[in-house]
Short mmCIF file of C-alpha atoms and ligand atoms in Angstrom, two decimals:
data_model
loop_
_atom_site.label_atom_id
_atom_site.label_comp_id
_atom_site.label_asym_id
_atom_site.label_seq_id
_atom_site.Cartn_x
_atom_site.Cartn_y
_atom_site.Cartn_z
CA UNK A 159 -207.49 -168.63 46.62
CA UNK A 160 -206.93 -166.57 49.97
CA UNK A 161 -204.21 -166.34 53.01
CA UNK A 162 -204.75 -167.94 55.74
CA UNK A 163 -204.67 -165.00 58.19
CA UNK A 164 -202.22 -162.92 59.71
CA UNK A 165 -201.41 -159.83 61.32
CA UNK A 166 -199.82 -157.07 59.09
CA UNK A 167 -196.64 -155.11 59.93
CA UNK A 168 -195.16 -152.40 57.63
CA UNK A 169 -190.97 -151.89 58.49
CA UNK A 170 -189.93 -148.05 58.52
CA UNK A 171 -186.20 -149.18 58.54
CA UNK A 172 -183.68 -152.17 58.54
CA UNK A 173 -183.07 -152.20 61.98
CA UNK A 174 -186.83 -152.09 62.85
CA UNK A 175 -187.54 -154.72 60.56
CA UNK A 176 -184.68 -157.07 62.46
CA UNK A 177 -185.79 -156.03 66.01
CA UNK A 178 -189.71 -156.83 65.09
CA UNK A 179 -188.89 -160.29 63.70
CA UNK A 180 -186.72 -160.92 66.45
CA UNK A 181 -189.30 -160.17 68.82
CA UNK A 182 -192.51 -161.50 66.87
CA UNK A 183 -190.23 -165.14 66.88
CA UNK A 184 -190.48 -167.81 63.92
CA UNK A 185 -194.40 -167.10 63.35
CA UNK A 186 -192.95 -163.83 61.31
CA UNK A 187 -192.03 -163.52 57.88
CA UNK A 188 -190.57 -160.65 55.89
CA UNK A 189 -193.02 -159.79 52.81
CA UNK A 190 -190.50 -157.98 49.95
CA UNK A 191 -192.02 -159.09 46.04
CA UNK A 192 -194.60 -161.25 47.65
CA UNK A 193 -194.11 -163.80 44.51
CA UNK A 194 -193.12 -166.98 46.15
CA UNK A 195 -194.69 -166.24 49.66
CA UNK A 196 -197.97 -165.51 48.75
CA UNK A 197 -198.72 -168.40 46.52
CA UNK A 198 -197.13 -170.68 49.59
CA UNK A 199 -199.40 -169.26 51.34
CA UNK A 200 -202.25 -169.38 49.43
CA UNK A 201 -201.73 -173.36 49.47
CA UNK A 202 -201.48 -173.47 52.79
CA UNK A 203 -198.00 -174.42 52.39
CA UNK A 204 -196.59 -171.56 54.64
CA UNK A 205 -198.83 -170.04 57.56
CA UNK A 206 -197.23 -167.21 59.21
CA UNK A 207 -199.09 -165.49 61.78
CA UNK A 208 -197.31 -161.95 60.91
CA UNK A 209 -196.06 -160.73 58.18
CA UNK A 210 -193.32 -157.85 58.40
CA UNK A 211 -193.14 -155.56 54.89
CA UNK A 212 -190.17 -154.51 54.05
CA UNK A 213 -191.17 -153.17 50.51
CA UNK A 214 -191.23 -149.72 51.57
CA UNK A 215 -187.34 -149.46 52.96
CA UNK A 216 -185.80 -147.75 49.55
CA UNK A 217 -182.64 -148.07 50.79
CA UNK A 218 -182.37 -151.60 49.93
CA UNK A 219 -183.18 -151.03 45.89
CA UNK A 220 -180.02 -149.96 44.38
CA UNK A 221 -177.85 -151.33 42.30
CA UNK A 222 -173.79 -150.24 42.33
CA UNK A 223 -172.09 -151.54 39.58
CA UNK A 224 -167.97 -151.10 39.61
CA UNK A 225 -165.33 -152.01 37.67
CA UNK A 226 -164.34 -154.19 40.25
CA UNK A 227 -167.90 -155.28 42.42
CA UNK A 228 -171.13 -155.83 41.50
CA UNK A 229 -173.44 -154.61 45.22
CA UNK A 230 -177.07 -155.19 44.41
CA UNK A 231 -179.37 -154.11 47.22
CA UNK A 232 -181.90 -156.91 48.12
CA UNK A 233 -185.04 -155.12 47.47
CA UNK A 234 -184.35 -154.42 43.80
CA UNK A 235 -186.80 -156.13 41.44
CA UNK A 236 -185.01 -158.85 39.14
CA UNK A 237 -186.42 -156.11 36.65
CA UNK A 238 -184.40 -153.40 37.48
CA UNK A 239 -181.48 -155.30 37.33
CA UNK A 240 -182.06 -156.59 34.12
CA UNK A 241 -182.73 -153.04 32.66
CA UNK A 242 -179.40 -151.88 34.36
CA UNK A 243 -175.85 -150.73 33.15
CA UNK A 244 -173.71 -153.47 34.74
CA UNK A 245 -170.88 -153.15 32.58
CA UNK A 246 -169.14 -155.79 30.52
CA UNK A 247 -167.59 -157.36 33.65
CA UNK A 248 -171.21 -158.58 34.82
CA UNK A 249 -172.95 -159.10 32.06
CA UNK A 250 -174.11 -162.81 33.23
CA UNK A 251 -176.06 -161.30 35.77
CA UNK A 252 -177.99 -158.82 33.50
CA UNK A 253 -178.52 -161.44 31.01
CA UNK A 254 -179.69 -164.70 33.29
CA UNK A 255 -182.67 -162.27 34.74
CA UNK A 256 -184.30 -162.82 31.72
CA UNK A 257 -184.71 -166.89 32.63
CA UNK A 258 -186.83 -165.74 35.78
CA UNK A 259 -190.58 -166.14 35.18
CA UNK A 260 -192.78 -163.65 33.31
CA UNK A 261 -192.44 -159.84 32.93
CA UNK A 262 -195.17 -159.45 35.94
CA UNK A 263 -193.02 -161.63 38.31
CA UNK A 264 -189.94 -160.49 37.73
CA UNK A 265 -191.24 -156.88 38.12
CA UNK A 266 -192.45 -157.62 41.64
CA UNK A 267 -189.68 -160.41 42.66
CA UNK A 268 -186.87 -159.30 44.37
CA UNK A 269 -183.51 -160.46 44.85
CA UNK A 270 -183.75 -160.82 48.47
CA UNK A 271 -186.88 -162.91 48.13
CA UNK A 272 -185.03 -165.22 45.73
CA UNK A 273 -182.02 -165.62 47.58
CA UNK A 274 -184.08 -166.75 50.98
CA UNK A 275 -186.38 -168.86 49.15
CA UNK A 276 -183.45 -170.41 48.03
CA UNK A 277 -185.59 -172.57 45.24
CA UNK A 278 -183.00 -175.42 43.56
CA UNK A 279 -183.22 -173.94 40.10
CA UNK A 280 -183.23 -169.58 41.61
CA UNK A 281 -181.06 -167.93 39.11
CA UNK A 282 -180.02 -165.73 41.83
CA UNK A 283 -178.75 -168.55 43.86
CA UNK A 284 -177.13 -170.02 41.09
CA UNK A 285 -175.41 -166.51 39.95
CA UNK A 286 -174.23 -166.23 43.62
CA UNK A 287 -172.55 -169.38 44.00
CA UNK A 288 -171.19 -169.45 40.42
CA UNK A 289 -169.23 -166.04 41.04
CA UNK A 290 -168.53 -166.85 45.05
CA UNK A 291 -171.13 -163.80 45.74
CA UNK A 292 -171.40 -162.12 49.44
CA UNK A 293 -174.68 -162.40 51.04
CA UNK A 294 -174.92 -159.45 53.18
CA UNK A 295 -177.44 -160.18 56.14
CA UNK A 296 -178.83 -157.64 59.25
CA UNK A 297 -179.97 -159.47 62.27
CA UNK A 298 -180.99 -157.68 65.67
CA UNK A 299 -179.53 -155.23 67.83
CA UNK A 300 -177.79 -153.73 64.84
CA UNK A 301 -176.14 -156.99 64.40
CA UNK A 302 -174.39 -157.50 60.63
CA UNK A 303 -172.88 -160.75 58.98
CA UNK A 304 -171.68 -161.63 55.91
CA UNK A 305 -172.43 -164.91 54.69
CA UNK A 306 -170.66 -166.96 51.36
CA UNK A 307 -172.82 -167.89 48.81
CA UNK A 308 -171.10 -171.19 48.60
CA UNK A 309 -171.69 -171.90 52.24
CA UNK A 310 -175.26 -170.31 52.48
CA UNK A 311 -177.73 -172.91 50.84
CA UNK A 312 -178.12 -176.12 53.07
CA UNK A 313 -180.66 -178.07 50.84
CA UNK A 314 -184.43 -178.03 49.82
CA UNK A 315 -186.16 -174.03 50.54
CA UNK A 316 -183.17 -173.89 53.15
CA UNK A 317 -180.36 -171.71 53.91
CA UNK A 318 -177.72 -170.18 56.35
CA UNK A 319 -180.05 -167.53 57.15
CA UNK A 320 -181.15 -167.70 60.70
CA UNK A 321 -185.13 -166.94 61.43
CA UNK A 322 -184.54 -162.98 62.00
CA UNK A 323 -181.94 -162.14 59.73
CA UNK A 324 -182.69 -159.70 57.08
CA UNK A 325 -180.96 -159.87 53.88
CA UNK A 326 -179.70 -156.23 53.03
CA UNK A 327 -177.44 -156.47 50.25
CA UNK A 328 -175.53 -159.15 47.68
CA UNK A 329 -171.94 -158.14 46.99
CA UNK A 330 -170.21 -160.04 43.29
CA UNK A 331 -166.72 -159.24 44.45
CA UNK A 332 -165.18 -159.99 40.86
CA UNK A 333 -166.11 -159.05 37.22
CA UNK A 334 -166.71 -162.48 35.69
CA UNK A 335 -166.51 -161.21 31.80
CA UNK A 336 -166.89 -165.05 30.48
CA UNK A 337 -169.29 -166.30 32.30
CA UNK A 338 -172.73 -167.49 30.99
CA UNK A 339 -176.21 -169.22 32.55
CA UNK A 340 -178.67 -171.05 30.63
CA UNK A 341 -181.53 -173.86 30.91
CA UNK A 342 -184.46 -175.81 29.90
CA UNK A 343 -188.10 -175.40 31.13
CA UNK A 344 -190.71 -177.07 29.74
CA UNK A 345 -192.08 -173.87 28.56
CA UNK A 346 -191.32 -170.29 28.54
CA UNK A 347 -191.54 -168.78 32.38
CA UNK A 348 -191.75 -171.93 33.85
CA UNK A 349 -188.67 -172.91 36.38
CA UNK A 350 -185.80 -174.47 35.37
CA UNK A 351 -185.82 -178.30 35.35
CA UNK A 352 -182.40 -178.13 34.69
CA UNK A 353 -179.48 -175.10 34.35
CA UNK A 354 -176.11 -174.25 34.22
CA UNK A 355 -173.83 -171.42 34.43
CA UNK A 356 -169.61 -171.25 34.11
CA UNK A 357 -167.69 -168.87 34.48
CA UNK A 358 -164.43 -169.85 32.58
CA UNK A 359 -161.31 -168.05 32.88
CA UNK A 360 -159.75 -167.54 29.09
CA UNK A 361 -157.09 -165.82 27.39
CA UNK A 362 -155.59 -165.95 23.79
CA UNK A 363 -157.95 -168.59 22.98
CA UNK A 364 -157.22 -170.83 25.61
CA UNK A 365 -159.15 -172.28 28.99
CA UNK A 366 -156.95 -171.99 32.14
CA UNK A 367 -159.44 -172.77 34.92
CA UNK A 368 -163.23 -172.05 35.66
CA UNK A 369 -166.22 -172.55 37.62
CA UNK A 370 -169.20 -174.84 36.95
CA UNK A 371 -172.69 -174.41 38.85
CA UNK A 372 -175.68 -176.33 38.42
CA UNK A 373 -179.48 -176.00 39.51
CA UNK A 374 -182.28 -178.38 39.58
CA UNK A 375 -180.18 -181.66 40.12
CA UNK A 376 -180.18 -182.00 43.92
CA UNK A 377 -182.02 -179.80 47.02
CA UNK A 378 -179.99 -176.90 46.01
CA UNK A 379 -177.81 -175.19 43.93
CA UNK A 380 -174.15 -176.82 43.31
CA UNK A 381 -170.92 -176.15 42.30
CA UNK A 382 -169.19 -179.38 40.74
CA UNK A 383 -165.35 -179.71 41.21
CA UNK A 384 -165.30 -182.73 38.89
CA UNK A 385 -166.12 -180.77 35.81
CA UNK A 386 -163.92 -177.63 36.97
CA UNK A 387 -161.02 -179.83 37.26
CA UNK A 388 -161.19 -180.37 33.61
CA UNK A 389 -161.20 -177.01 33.01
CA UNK A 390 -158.02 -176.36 35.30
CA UNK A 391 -156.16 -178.48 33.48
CA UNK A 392 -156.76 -176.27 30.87
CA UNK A 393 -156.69 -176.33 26.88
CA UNK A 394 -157.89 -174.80 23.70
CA UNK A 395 -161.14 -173.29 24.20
CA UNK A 396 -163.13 -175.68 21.72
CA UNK A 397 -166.22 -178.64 21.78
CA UNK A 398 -164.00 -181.03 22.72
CA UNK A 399 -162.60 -179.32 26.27
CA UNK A 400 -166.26 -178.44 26.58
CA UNK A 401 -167.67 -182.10 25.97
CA UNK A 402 -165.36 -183.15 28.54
CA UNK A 403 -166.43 -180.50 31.16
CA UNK A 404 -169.94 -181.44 30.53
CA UNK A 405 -168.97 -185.42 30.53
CA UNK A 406 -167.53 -184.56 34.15
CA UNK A 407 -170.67 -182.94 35.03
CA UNK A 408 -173.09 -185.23 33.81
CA UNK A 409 -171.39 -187.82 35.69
CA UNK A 410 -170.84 -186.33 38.62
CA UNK A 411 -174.39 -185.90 39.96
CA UNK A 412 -177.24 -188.00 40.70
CA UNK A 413 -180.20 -186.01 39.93
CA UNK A 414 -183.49 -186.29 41.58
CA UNK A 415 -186.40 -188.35 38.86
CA UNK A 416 -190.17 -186.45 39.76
CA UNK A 417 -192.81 -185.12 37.80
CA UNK A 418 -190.44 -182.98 35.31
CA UNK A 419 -187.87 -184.79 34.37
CA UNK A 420 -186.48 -188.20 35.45
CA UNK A 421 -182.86 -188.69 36.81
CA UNK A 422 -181.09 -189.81 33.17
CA UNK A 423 -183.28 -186.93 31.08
CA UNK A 424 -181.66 -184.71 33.55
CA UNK A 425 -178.31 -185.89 33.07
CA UNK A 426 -178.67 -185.61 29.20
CA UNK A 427 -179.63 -182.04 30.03
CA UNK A 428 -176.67 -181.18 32.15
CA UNK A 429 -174.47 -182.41 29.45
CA UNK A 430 -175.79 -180.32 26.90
CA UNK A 431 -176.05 -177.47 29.02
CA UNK A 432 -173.22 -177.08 30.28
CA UNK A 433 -171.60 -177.37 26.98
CA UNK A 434 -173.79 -174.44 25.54
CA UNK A 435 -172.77 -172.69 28.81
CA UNK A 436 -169.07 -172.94 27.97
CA UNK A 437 -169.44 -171.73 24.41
CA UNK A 438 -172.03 -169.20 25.31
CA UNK A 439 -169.04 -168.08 28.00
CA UNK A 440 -165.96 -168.05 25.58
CA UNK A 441 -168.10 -165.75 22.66
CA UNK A 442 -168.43 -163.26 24.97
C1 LIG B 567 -195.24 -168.32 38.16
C2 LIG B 567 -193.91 -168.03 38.82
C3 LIG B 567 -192.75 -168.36 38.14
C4 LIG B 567 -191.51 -168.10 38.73
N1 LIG B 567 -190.39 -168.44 38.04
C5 LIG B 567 -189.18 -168.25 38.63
C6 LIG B 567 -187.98 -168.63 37.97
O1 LIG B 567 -187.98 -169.11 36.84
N2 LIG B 567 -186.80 -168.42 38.63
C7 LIG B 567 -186.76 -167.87 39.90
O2 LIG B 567 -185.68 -167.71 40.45
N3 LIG B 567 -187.88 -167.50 40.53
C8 LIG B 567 -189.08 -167.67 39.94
N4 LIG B 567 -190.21 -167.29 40.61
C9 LIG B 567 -190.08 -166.73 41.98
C10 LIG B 567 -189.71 -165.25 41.94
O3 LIG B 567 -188.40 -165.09 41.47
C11 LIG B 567 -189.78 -164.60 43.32
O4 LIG B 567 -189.62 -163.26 43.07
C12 LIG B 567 -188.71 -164.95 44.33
O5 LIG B 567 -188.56 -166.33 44.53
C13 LIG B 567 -189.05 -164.39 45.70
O6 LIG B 567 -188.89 -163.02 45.73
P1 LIG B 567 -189.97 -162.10 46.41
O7 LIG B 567 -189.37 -160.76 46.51
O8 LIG B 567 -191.25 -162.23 45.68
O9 LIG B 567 -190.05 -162.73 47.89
P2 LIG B 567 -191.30 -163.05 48.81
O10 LIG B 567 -192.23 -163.97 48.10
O11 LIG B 567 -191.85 -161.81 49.39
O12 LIG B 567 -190.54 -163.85 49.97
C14 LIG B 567 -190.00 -165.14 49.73
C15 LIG B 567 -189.29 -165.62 51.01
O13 LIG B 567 -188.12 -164.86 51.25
C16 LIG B 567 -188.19 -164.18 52.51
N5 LIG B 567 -187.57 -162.88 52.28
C17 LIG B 567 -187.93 -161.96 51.34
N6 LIG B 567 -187.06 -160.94 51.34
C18 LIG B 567 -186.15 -161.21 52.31
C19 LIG B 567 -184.99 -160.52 52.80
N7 LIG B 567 -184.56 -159.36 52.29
N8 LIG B 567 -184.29 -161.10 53.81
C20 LIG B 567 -184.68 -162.29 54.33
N9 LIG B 567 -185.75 -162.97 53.92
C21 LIG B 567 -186.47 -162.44 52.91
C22 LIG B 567 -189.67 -164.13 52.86
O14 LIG B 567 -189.87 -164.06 54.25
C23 LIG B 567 -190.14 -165.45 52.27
O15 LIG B 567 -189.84 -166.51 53.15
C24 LIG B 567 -191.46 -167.51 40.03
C25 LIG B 567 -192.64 -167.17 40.70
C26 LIG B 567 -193.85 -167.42 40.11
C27 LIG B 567 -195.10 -167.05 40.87
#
């Protein structure tokens, strides 16, 4: 299956990039890994008149791990990430690359792409939110905002983002050394139908607070107080402060029922997820 058509545009920086979408208007698109727009596109789902590449602007493939901060640059493949030093501190974000598609896609996706997208189930969104990430953005006119991850998806393919902002760079502004992501797809590669990810904060083998994030139960990716509550009361870390956690979860969301998974299956899923999250988190 083919594009519709469009005109072609190849960006020689960040600013250019920013000025030309600003000026082309909302029939413009960015083009980075090409792995979720193309197949839109392809189904007629999306039908931009011009596409801007950015794939050629190295300076936004990097990856600065820290002691401290995690800056990944929002051209870099999910590949290169998950081939990368990031040090014990962000581990999680190494690790939950692995969830994303197949070899081919995550050696053309990017983590721009993902974060814009802003599927329900994007480990990248979910990774963001989880550890209160910095979404780095360029707009016209040399123009530079930072957004929240927690504030910056709005629901369904949706986010903060407005039409001619560029995302440069996403900054994890704290190592997050017990924190874990996992999921169920119905078979390897495929998206998530449901996952989880905490980030729990333990010492001498006990819980003293944490942070819960789910995908695939609602238009985007959410963090749920109810079960982090339970953690910040605190307690040993062991099944039974998990199974609560995940009790709190489970019944704090009302997932959507569709062709994957109806809404109690992915309940059942949360549950269990998040408690082999939690004790995925504590062995670290
Ligand atoms: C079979 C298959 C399975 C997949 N499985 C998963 C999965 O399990 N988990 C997962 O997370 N993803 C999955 N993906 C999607 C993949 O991760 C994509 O790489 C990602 O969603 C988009 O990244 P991209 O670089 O390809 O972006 P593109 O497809 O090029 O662009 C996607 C959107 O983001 C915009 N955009 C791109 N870069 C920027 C930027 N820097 N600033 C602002 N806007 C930008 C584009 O304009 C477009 O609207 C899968 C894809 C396929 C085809």
């Amino acid at each position: 299956m083919k594009p519709p058509p469009f005109t072609y545009h190849r960006a020689r920086d960040v600013a250019g990039a920013a000025d030309l979408v600003a000026e082309l208007g909302e029939d413009a698109k960015f083009l980075a890994g090409g792995q979720s727009l193309i197949p839109m596109m392809n189904f007629r789902l999306a039908r931009p008149e011009h596409l801007i590449d950015i794939g050629g602007l190295r300076e936004l493939s990097f990856v600065d791990a820290g002691p401290e901060a995690l800056r990944v640059g929002s051209l870099t493949t999910h590949r290169t990430v998950e081939t990368a030093d990031l040090g014990t501190g962000f581990d999680v974000v190494r690790e939950a690359m692995r969830w994303i598609g197949h070899l081919p896609i995550r050696t053309r996706g990017t983590v721009g792409g993902s974060l814009a997208h802003a599927d329900a189930t994007a480990e990248w969104c979910l990774l963001a939110v989880l550890l209160d990430a910095e979404i780095v953005v360029a707009g016209a006119g040399g123009r530079r905002r930072t957004i929240a991850a927690g504030d910056a998806f709005l629901g369904f393919y949706t986010t903060l983002l407005a039409d001619d902002e560029l995302i440069v760079e996403v900054v994890f502004g704290r190592p997050a050394p017990h924190a874990a992501v996992t999921e169920f797809a119905e078979r390897k590669g495929d998206f998530a139908v449901v996952s989880a990810a905490v980030d729990l904060d333990v010492g001498s083998g006990a819980v003293a607070g944490g942070r819960v994030a789910l995908g695939g139960v609602g238009p985007a990716v959410v963090r749920v107080p109810e079960a982090e509550r339970v953690l910040q009361a605190g307690g040993r870390a062991c099944r039974d402060l998990f199974e609560a956690c995940a009790d709190a979860a489970a019944q704090a969301v009302d997932p959507p029922a569709d062709g994957d998974a109806g809404t109690e299956y992915r309940r059942a899923l949360v549950r269990n997820l998040v408690i082999r999250a939690c004790e995925e988190a504590v062995a670290r």
